[in-house]
Short mmCIF file of C-alpha atoms (C1' of nucleotides) in Angstrom, two decimals:
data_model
loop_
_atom_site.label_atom_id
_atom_site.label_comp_id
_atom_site.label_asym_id
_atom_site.label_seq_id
_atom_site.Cartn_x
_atom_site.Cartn_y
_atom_site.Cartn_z
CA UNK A 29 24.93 95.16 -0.60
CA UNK A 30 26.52 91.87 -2.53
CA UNK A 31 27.12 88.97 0.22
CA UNK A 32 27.62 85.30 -0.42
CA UNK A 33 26.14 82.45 1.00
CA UNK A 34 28.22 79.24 1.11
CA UNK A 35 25.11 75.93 1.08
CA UNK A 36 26.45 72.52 1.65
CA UNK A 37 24.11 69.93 2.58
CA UNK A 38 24.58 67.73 5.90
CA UNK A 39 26.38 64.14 5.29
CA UNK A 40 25.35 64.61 1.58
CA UNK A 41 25.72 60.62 0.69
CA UNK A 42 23.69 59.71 4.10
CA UNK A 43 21.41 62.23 3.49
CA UNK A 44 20.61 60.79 0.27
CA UNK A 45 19.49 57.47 1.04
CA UNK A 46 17.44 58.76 3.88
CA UNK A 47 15.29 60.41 1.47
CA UNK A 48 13.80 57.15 0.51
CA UNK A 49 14.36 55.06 4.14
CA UNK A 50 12.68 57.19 6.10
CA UNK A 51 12.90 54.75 8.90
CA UNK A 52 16.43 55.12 8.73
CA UNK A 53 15.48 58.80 11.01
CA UNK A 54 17.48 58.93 13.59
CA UNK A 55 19.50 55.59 13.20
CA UNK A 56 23.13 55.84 12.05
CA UNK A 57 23.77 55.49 8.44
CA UNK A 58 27.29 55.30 6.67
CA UNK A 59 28.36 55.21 2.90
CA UNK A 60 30.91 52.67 1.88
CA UNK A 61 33.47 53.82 -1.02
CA UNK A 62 34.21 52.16 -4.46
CA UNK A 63 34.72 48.90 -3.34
CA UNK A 64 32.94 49.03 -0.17
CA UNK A 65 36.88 49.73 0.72
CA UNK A 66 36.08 52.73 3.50
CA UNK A 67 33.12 54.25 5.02
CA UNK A 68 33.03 57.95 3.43
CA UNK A 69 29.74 59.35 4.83
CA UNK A 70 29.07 59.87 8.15
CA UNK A 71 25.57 60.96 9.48
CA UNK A 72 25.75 62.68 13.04
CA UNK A 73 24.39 59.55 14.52
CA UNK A 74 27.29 57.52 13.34
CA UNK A 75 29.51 60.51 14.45
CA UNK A 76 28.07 60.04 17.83
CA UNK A 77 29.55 56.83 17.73
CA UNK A 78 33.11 57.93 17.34
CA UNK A 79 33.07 57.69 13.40
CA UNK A 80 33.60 59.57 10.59
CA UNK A 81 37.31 61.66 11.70
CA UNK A 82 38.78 60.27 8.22
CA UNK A 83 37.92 57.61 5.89
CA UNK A 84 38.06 54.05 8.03
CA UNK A 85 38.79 51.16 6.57
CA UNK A 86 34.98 49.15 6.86
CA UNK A 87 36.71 45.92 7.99
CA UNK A 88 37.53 46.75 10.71
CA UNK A 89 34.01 48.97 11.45
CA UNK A 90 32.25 45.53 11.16
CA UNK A 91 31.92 44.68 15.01
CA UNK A 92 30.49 48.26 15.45
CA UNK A 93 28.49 47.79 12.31
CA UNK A 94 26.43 45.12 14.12
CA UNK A 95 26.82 46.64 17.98
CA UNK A 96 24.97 49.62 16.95
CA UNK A 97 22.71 48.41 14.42
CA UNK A 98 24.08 51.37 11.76
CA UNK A 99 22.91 51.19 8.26
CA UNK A 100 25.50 50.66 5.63
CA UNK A 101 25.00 51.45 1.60
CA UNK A 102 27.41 51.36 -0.81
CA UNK A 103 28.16 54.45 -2.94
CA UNK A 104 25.60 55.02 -5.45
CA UNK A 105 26.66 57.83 -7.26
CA UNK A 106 23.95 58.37 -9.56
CA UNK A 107 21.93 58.76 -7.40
CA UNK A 108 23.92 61.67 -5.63
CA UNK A 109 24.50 62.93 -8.98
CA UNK A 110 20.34 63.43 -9.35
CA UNK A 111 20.11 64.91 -6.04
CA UNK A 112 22.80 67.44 -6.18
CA UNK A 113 21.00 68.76 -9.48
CA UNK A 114 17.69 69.35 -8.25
CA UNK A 115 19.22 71.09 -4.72
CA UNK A 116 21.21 73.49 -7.14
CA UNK A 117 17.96 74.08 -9.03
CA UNK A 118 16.17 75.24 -5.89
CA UNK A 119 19.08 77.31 -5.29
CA UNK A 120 18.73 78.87 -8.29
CA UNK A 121 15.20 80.19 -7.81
CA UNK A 122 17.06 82.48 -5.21
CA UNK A 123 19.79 83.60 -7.62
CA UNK A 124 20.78 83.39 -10.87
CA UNK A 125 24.39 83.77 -9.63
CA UNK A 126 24.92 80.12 -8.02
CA UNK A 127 28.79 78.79 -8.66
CA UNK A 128 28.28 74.79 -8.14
CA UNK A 129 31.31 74.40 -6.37
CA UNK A 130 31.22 70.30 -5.80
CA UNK A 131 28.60 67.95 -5.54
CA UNK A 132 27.19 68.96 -2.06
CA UNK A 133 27.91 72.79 -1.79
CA UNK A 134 27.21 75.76 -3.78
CA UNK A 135 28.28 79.37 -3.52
CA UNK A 136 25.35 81.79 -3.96
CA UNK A 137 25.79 85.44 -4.47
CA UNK A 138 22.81 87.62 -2.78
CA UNK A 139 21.69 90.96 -2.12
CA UNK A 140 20.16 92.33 0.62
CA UNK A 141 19.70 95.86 2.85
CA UNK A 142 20.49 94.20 6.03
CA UNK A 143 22.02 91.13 8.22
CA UNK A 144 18.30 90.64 9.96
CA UNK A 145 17.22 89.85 5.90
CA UNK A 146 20.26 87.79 5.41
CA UNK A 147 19.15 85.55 8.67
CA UNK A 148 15.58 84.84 6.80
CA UNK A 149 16.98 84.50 3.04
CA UNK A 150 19.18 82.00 4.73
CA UNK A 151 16.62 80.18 6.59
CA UNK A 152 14.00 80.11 3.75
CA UNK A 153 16.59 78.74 1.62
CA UNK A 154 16.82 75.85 3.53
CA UNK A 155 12.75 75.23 4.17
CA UNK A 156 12.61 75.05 0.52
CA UNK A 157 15.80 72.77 -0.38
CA UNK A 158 13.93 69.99 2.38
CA UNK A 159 10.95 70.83 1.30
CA UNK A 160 11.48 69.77 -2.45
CA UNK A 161 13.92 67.59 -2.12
CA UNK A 162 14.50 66.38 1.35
CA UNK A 163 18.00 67.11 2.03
CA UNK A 164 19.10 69.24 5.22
CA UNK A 165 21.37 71.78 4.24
CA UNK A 166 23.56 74.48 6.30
CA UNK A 167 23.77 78.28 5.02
CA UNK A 168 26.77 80.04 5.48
CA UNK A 169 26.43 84.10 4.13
CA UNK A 170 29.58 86.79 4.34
CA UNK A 171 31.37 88.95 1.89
CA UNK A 172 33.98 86.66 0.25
CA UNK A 173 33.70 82.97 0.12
CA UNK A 174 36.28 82.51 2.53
CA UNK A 175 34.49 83.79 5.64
CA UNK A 176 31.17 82.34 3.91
CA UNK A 177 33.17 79.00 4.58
CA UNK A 178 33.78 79.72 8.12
CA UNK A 179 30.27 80.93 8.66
CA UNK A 180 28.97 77.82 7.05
CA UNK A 181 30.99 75.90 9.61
CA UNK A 182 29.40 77.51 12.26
CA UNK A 183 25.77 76.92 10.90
CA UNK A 184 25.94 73.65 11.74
CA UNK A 185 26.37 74.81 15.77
CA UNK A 186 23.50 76.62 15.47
CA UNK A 187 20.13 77.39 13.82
CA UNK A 188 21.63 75.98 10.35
CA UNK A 189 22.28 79.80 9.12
CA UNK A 190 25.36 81.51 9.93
CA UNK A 191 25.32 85.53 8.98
CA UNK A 192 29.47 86.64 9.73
CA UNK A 193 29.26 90.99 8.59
CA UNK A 194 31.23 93.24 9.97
CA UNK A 195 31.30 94.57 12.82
CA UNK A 196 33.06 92.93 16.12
CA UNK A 197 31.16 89.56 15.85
CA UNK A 198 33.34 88.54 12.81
CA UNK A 199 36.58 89.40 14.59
CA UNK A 200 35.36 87.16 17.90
CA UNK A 201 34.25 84.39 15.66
CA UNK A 202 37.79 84.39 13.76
CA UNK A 203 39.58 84.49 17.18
CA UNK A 204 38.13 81.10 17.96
CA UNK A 205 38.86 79.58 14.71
CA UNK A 206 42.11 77.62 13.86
CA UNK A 207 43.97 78.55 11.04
CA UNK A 208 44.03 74.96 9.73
CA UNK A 209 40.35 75.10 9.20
CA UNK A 210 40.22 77.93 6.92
CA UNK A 211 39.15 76.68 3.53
CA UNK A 212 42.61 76.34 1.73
CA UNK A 213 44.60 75.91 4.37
CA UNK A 214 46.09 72.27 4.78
CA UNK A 215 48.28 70.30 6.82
CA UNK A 216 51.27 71.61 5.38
CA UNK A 217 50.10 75.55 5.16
CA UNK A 218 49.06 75.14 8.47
CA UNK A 219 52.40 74.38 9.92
CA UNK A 220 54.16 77.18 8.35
CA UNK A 221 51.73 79.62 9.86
CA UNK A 222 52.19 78.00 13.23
CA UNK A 223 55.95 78.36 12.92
CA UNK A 224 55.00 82.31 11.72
CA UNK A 225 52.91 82.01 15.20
CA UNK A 226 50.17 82.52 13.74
CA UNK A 227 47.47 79.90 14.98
CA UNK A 228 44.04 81.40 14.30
CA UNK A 229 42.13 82.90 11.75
CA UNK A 230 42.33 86.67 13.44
CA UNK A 231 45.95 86.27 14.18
CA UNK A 232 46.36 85.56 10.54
CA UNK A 233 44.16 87.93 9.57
CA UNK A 234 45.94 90.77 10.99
CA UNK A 235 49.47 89.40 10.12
CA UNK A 236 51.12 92.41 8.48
CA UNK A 237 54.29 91.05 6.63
CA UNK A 238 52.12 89.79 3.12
CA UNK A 239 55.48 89.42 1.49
CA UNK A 240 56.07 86.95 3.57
CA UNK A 241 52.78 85.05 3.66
CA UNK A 242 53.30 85.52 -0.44
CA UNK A 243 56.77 83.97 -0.19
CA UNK A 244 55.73 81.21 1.91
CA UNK A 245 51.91 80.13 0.44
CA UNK A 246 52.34 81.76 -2.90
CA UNK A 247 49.63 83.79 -4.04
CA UNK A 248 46.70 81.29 -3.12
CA UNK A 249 47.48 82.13 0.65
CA UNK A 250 48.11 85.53 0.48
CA UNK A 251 44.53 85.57 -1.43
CA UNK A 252 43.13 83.30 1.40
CA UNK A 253 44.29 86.49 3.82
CA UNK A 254 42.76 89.24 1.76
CA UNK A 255 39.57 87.09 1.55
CA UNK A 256 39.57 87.08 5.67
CA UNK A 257 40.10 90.90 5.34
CA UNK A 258 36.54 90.88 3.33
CA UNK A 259 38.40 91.83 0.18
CA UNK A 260 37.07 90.05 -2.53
CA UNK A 261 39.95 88.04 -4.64
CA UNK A 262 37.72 84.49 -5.44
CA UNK A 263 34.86 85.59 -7.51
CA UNK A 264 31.86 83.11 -8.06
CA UNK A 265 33.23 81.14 -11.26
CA UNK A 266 31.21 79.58 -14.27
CA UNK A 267 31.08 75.96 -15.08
CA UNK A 268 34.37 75.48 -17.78
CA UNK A 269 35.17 72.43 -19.47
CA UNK A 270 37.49 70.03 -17.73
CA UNK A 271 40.86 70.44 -18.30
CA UNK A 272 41.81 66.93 -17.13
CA UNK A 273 39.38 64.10 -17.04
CA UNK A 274 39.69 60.37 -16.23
CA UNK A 275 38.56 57.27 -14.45
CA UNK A 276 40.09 55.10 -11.96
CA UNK A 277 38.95 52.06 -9.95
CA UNK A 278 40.11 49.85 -7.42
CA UNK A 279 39.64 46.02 -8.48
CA UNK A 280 37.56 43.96 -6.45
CA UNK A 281 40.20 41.51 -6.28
CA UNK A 282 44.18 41.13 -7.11
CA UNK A 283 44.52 41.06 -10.92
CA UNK A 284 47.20 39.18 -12.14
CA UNK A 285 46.57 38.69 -16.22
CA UNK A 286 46.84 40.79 -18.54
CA UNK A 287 43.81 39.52 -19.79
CA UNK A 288 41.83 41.14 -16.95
CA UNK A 289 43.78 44.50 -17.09
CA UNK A 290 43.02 44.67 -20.87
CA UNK A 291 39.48 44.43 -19.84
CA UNK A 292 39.70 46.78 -17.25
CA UNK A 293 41.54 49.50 -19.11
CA UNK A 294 38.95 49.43 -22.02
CA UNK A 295 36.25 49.85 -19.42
CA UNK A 296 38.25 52.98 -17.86
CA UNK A 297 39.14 54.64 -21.64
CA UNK A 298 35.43 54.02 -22.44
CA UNK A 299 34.17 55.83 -19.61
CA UNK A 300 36.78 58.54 -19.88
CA UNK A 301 36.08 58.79 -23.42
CA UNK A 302 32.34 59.76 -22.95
CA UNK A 303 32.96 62.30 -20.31
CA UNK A 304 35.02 64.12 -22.91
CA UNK A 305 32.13 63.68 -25.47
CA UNK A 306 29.76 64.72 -22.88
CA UNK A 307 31.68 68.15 -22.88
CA UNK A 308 32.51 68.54 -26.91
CA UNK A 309 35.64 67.69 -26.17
CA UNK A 310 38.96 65.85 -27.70
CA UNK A 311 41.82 65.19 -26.06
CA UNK A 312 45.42 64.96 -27.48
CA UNK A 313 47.49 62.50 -24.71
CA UNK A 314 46.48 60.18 -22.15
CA UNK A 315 48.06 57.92 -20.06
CA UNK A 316 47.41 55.04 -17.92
CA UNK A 317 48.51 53.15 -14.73
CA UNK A 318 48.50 50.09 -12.38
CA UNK A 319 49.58 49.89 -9.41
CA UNK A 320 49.55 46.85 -6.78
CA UNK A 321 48.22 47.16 -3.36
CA UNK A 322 49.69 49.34 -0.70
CA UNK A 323 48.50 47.95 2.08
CA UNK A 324 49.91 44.45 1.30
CA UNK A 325 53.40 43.38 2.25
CA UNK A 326 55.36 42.19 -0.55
CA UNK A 327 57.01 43.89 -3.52
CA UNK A 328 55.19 47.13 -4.75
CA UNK A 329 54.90 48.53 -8.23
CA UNK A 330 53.38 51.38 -9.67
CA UNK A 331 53.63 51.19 -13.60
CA UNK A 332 52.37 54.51 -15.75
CA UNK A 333 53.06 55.64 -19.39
CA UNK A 334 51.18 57.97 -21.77
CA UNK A 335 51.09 58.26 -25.61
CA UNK A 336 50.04 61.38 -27.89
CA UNK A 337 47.83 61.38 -30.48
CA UNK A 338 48.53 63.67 -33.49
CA UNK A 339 45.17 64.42 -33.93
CA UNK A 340 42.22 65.23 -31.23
CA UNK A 341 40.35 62.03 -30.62
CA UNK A 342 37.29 61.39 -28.33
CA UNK A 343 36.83 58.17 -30.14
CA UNK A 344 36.57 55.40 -27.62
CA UNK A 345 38.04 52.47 -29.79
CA UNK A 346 41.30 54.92 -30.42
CA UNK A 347 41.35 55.26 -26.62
CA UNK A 348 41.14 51.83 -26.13
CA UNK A 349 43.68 51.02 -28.36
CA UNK A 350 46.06 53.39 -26.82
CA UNK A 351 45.13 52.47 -23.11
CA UNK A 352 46.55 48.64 -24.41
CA UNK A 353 49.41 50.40 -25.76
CA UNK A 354 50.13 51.64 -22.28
CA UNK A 355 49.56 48.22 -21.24
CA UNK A 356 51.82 46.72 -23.07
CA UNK A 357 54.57 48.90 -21.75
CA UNK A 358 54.04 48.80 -17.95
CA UNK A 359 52.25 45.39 -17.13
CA UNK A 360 55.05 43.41 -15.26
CA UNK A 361 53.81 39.68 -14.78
CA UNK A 362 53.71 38.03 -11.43
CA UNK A 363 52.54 40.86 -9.63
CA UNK A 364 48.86 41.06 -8.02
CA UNK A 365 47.32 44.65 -9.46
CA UNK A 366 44.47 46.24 -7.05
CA UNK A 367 44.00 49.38 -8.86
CA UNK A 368 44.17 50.73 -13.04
CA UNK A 369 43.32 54.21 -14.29
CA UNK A 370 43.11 56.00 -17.16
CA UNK A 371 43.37 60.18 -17.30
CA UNK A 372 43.08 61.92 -20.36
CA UNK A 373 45.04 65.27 -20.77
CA UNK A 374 45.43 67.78 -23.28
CA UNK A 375 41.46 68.77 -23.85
CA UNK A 376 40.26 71.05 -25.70
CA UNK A 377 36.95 72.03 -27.54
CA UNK A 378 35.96 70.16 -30.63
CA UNK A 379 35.74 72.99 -32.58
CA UNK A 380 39.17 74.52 -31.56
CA UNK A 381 41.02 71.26 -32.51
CA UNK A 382 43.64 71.87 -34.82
CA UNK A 383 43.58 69.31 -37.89
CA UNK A 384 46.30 66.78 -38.19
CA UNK A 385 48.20 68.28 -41.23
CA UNK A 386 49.01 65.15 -42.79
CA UNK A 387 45.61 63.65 -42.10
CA UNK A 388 42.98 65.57 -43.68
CA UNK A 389 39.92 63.82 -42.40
CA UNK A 390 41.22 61.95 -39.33
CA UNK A 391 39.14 58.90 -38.74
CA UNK A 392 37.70 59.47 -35.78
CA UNK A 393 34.31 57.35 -35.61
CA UNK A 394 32.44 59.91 -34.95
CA UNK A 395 29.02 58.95 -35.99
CA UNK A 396 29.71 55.25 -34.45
CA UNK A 397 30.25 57.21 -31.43
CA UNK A 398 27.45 59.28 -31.45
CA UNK A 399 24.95 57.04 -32.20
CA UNK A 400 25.94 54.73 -29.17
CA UNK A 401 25.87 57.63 -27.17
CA UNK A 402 22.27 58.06 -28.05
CA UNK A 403 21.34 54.81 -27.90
CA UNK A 404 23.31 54.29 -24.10
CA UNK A 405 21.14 57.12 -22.84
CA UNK A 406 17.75 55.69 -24.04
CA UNK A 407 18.29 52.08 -22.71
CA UNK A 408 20.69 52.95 -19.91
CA UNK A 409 24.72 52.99 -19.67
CA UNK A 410 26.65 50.33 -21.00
CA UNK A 411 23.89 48.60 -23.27
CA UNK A 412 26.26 49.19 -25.79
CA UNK A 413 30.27 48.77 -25.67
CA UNK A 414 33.40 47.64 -26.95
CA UNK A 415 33.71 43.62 -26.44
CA UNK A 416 37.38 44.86 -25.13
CA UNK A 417 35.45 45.72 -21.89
CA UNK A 418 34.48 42.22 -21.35
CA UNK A 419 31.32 40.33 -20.37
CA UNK A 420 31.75 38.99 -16.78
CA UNK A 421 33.90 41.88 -15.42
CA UNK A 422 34.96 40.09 -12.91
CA UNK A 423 37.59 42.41 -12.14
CA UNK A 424 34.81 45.13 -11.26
CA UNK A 425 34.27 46.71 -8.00
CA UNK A 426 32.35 44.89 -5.05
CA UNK A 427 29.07 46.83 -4.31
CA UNK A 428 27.39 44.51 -1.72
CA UNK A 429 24.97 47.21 -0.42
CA UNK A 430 23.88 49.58 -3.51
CA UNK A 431 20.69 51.06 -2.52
CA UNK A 432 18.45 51.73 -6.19
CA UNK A 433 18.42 54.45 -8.48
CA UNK A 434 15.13 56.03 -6.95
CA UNK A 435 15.27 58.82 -9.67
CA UNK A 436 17.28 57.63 -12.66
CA UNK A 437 15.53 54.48 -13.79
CA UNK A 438 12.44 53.47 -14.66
CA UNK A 439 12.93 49.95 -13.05
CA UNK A 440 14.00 51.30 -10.11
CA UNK A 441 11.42 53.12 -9.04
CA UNK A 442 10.16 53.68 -4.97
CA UNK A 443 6.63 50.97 -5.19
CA UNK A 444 4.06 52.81 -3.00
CA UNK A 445 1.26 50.77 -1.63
CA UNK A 446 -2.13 51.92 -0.71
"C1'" DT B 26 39.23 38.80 2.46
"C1'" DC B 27 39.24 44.13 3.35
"C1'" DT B 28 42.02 50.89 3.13
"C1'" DG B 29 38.18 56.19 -2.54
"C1'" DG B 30 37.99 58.87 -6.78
"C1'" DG B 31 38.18 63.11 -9.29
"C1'" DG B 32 39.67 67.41 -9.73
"C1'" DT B 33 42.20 72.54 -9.55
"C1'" DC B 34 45.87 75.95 -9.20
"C1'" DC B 35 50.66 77.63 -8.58
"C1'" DT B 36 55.69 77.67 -9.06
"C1'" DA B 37 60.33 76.58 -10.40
"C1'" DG B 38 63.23 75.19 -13.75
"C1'" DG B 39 64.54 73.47 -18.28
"C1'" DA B 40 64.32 73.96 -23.25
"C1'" DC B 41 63.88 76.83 -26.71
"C1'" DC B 42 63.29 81.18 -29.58
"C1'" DC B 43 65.24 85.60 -31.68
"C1'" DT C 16 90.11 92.12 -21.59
"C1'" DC C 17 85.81 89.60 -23.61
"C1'" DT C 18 80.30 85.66 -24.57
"C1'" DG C 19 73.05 89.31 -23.82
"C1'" DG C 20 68.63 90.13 -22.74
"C1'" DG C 21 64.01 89.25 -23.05
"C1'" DG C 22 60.66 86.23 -23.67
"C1'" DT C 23 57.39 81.78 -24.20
"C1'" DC C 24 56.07 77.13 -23.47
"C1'" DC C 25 56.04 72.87 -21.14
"C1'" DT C 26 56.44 69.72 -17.31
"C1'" DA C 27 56.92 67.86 -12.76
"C1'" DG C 28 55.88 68.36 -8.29
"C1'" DG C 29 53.53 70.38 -4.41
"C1'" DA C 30 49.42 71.70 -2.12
"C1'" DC C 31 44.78 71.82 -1.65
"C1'" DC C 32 39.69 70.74 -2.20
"C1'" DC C 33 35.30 67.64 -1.64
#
DNA sequence: TCTGGGGTCCTAGGACCC
DNA sequence: TCTGGGGTCCTAGGACCC
């Protein structure tokens, strides 16, 4: 029999940083956002505390900060990034079917002859993710990845591995479980079930009218419902090429010139811009925006334009040049900007890319590209960029508590004494 | 002082084609 | 008297995810 197992490690971000604090066992530990803005990461010592229901605004998580002695990082994101590879990689010595569904969870499909071997797959899979790399993880296993979800929910209640098959457990499991905490189901979903009466995962389960549920949640609920059923409608997917990409930041301070935005913008394009390269990619729009700060008082203003490009370009001086062009068309003067962006749309493969007719070998810089590519991965990120993205930065985001890049860098490295 | 960033999918409706 | 039918493509907006 095909099941599949739903594995999402505990407080991913926390978990992280443990790895290499391991003093920091048993002490609460929370990751800050961009900006040290929020706290984003919760470990269940923190969440003992009363923290970690939604993204909290650190300021005012200070007092608490210091009452309970909780450790605070930043977000260091290359670091998670290292992590989440080699946990996928031990997954993989389990299956070679293993859909990487975000950063901390991973959809497995298995085999197995019975529910007792699905209990022990499930619990072996989770000696060997802390045994190589150190991060707890919870094991969900069902027949679609919509009960997989649910069961992975319950892991964390008990042993860490959650088997839901058929057979009456599933149906008392789904009779306890709110409807709003099915995977797919949101805020807004949820309420139109409840008006429907429907307020758990059984009663929804068992609702007969699909037309309605169709008419109401489109085809993504009514799949949700089959899935609950144990039909099988979300099959494990392959890793495909973005279809949007982008970068966005929140300033660590107002902005007012457009000096600073200009700045900031390059920085965003360039970024953006070696995503796509990082995925053969070229893009044939993007667009841009700034927006002030929401939280102020005051007058509020969200500018965003886009331009085309008539031939595919991953060429980071063209997107430059057109994130400027944006610039030029939304910056309003007098206003304080928190937050810019760039998102490129339009992507497709390199060697799909239709040729500009009229332009019969576009300019697109390619080998300037490529070799800074080559020469940013030997000697790290950003040792070579457009002068557009500035020297000082000083627009750039606050990061008062980065912890190091324990796997990424050679400078960074954990020092062991003996 | 101070509130994240990066995605996906679906649908309705308009524009356009022959 | 009286003005088609069938289709594609694109976009904006909504909803959801981690």
């Amino acid at each position: 029999m095909k099941y599949v197992a739903l594995v999402d490690c505990n407080s991913f971000y926390c978990s992280c940083e443990k790895i290499f604090r391991p003093e920091l066992r048993n002490r609460p530990v929370i990751v800050l956002s961009n900006n040290d803005g929020a706290a984003i990461a919760f470990t269940k010592e923190a969440k003992a505390l009363g923290l970690g229901q939604m993204c909290e605004a650190f300021f005012k998580l200070r007092d608490l900060v210091k009452k309970h002695d909780i450790a605070v990082f930043s977000s260091n994101y290359t670091l998670y990034d290292d992590i989440s590879k080699r946990v996928m990689n031990v997954l993989r010595e389990f299956s070679p079917r293993v859909e990487v569904y975000s950063v901390d969870e991973a959809f497995v499909e298995i085999e197995a002859a019975s529910a007792i071997d699905l209990e022990a797959l499930g619990q072996k899979m989770r000696m060997e993710i802390f045994r190589k790399v150190g991060i707890p993880v919870g094991v969900g296993i069902s027949h679609t990845k919509v009960l997989a979800k649910i069961a992975n929910k319950l892991s964390k209640k008990h042993t860490g591995v959650c088997v839901l098959v058929d057979g009456p457990q599933i149906e008392r499991t789904l009779r306890d479980f709110p409807v709003r905490d099915i995977w797919g189901i949101g805020a807004r979903s949820a309420v139109k079930l409840n008006m429907l009466d429907i307020k758990t995962a059984y009663e929804f389960r068992v609702f007969e009218n699909t037309a309605m549920i169709q008419k109401l949640l489109t085809k993504v609920g009514r799949e949700i419902q089959d899935e609950l059923r144990g039909i099988n409608c979300l099959s494990l997917e392959a890793p495909e090429d973005k279809k949007n990409t982008g970068n966005s930041r929140s300033f660590g301070h107002d902005l007012y010139t457009k000096r600073e935005l200009r700045e900031a913008l390059a920085q965003f394009a360039s970024n953006a811009a070696q995503k796509l390269r990082n995925q053969q990619s070229v893009c044939f729009s993007m667009s841009a925006f700034i927006c002030t700060n929401p939280f102020k008082n005051g007058p509020q203003y969200f500018g965003e334009a886009g331009v085309r490009f008539t031939s595919g370009t991953s060429d980071t001086l063209k997107l430059i040049a057109g994130a400027h062009e944006i610039l030029e068309e939304i910056y309003r003067p007098g206003l304080g900007y928190k937050k810019g962006g760039v998102l490129l749309n339009h992507i497709v493969p390199k060697k799909e890319c239709q040729m500009d007719l009229f332009n019969k070998d576009p300019s697109d810089n390619g080998s300037l590209n490529h070799v800074v590519d080559i020469i940013n991965k030997k000697f790290g990120p950003h040792t070579i960029k457009s002068a557009a993205c500035g020297i000082e930065q000083e627009w750039k985001t606050i990061r008062a508590h980065i912890s190091r890049q324990y796997t990424t860098e050679w400078s960074e490295l954990l020092e062991v004494e003996l």
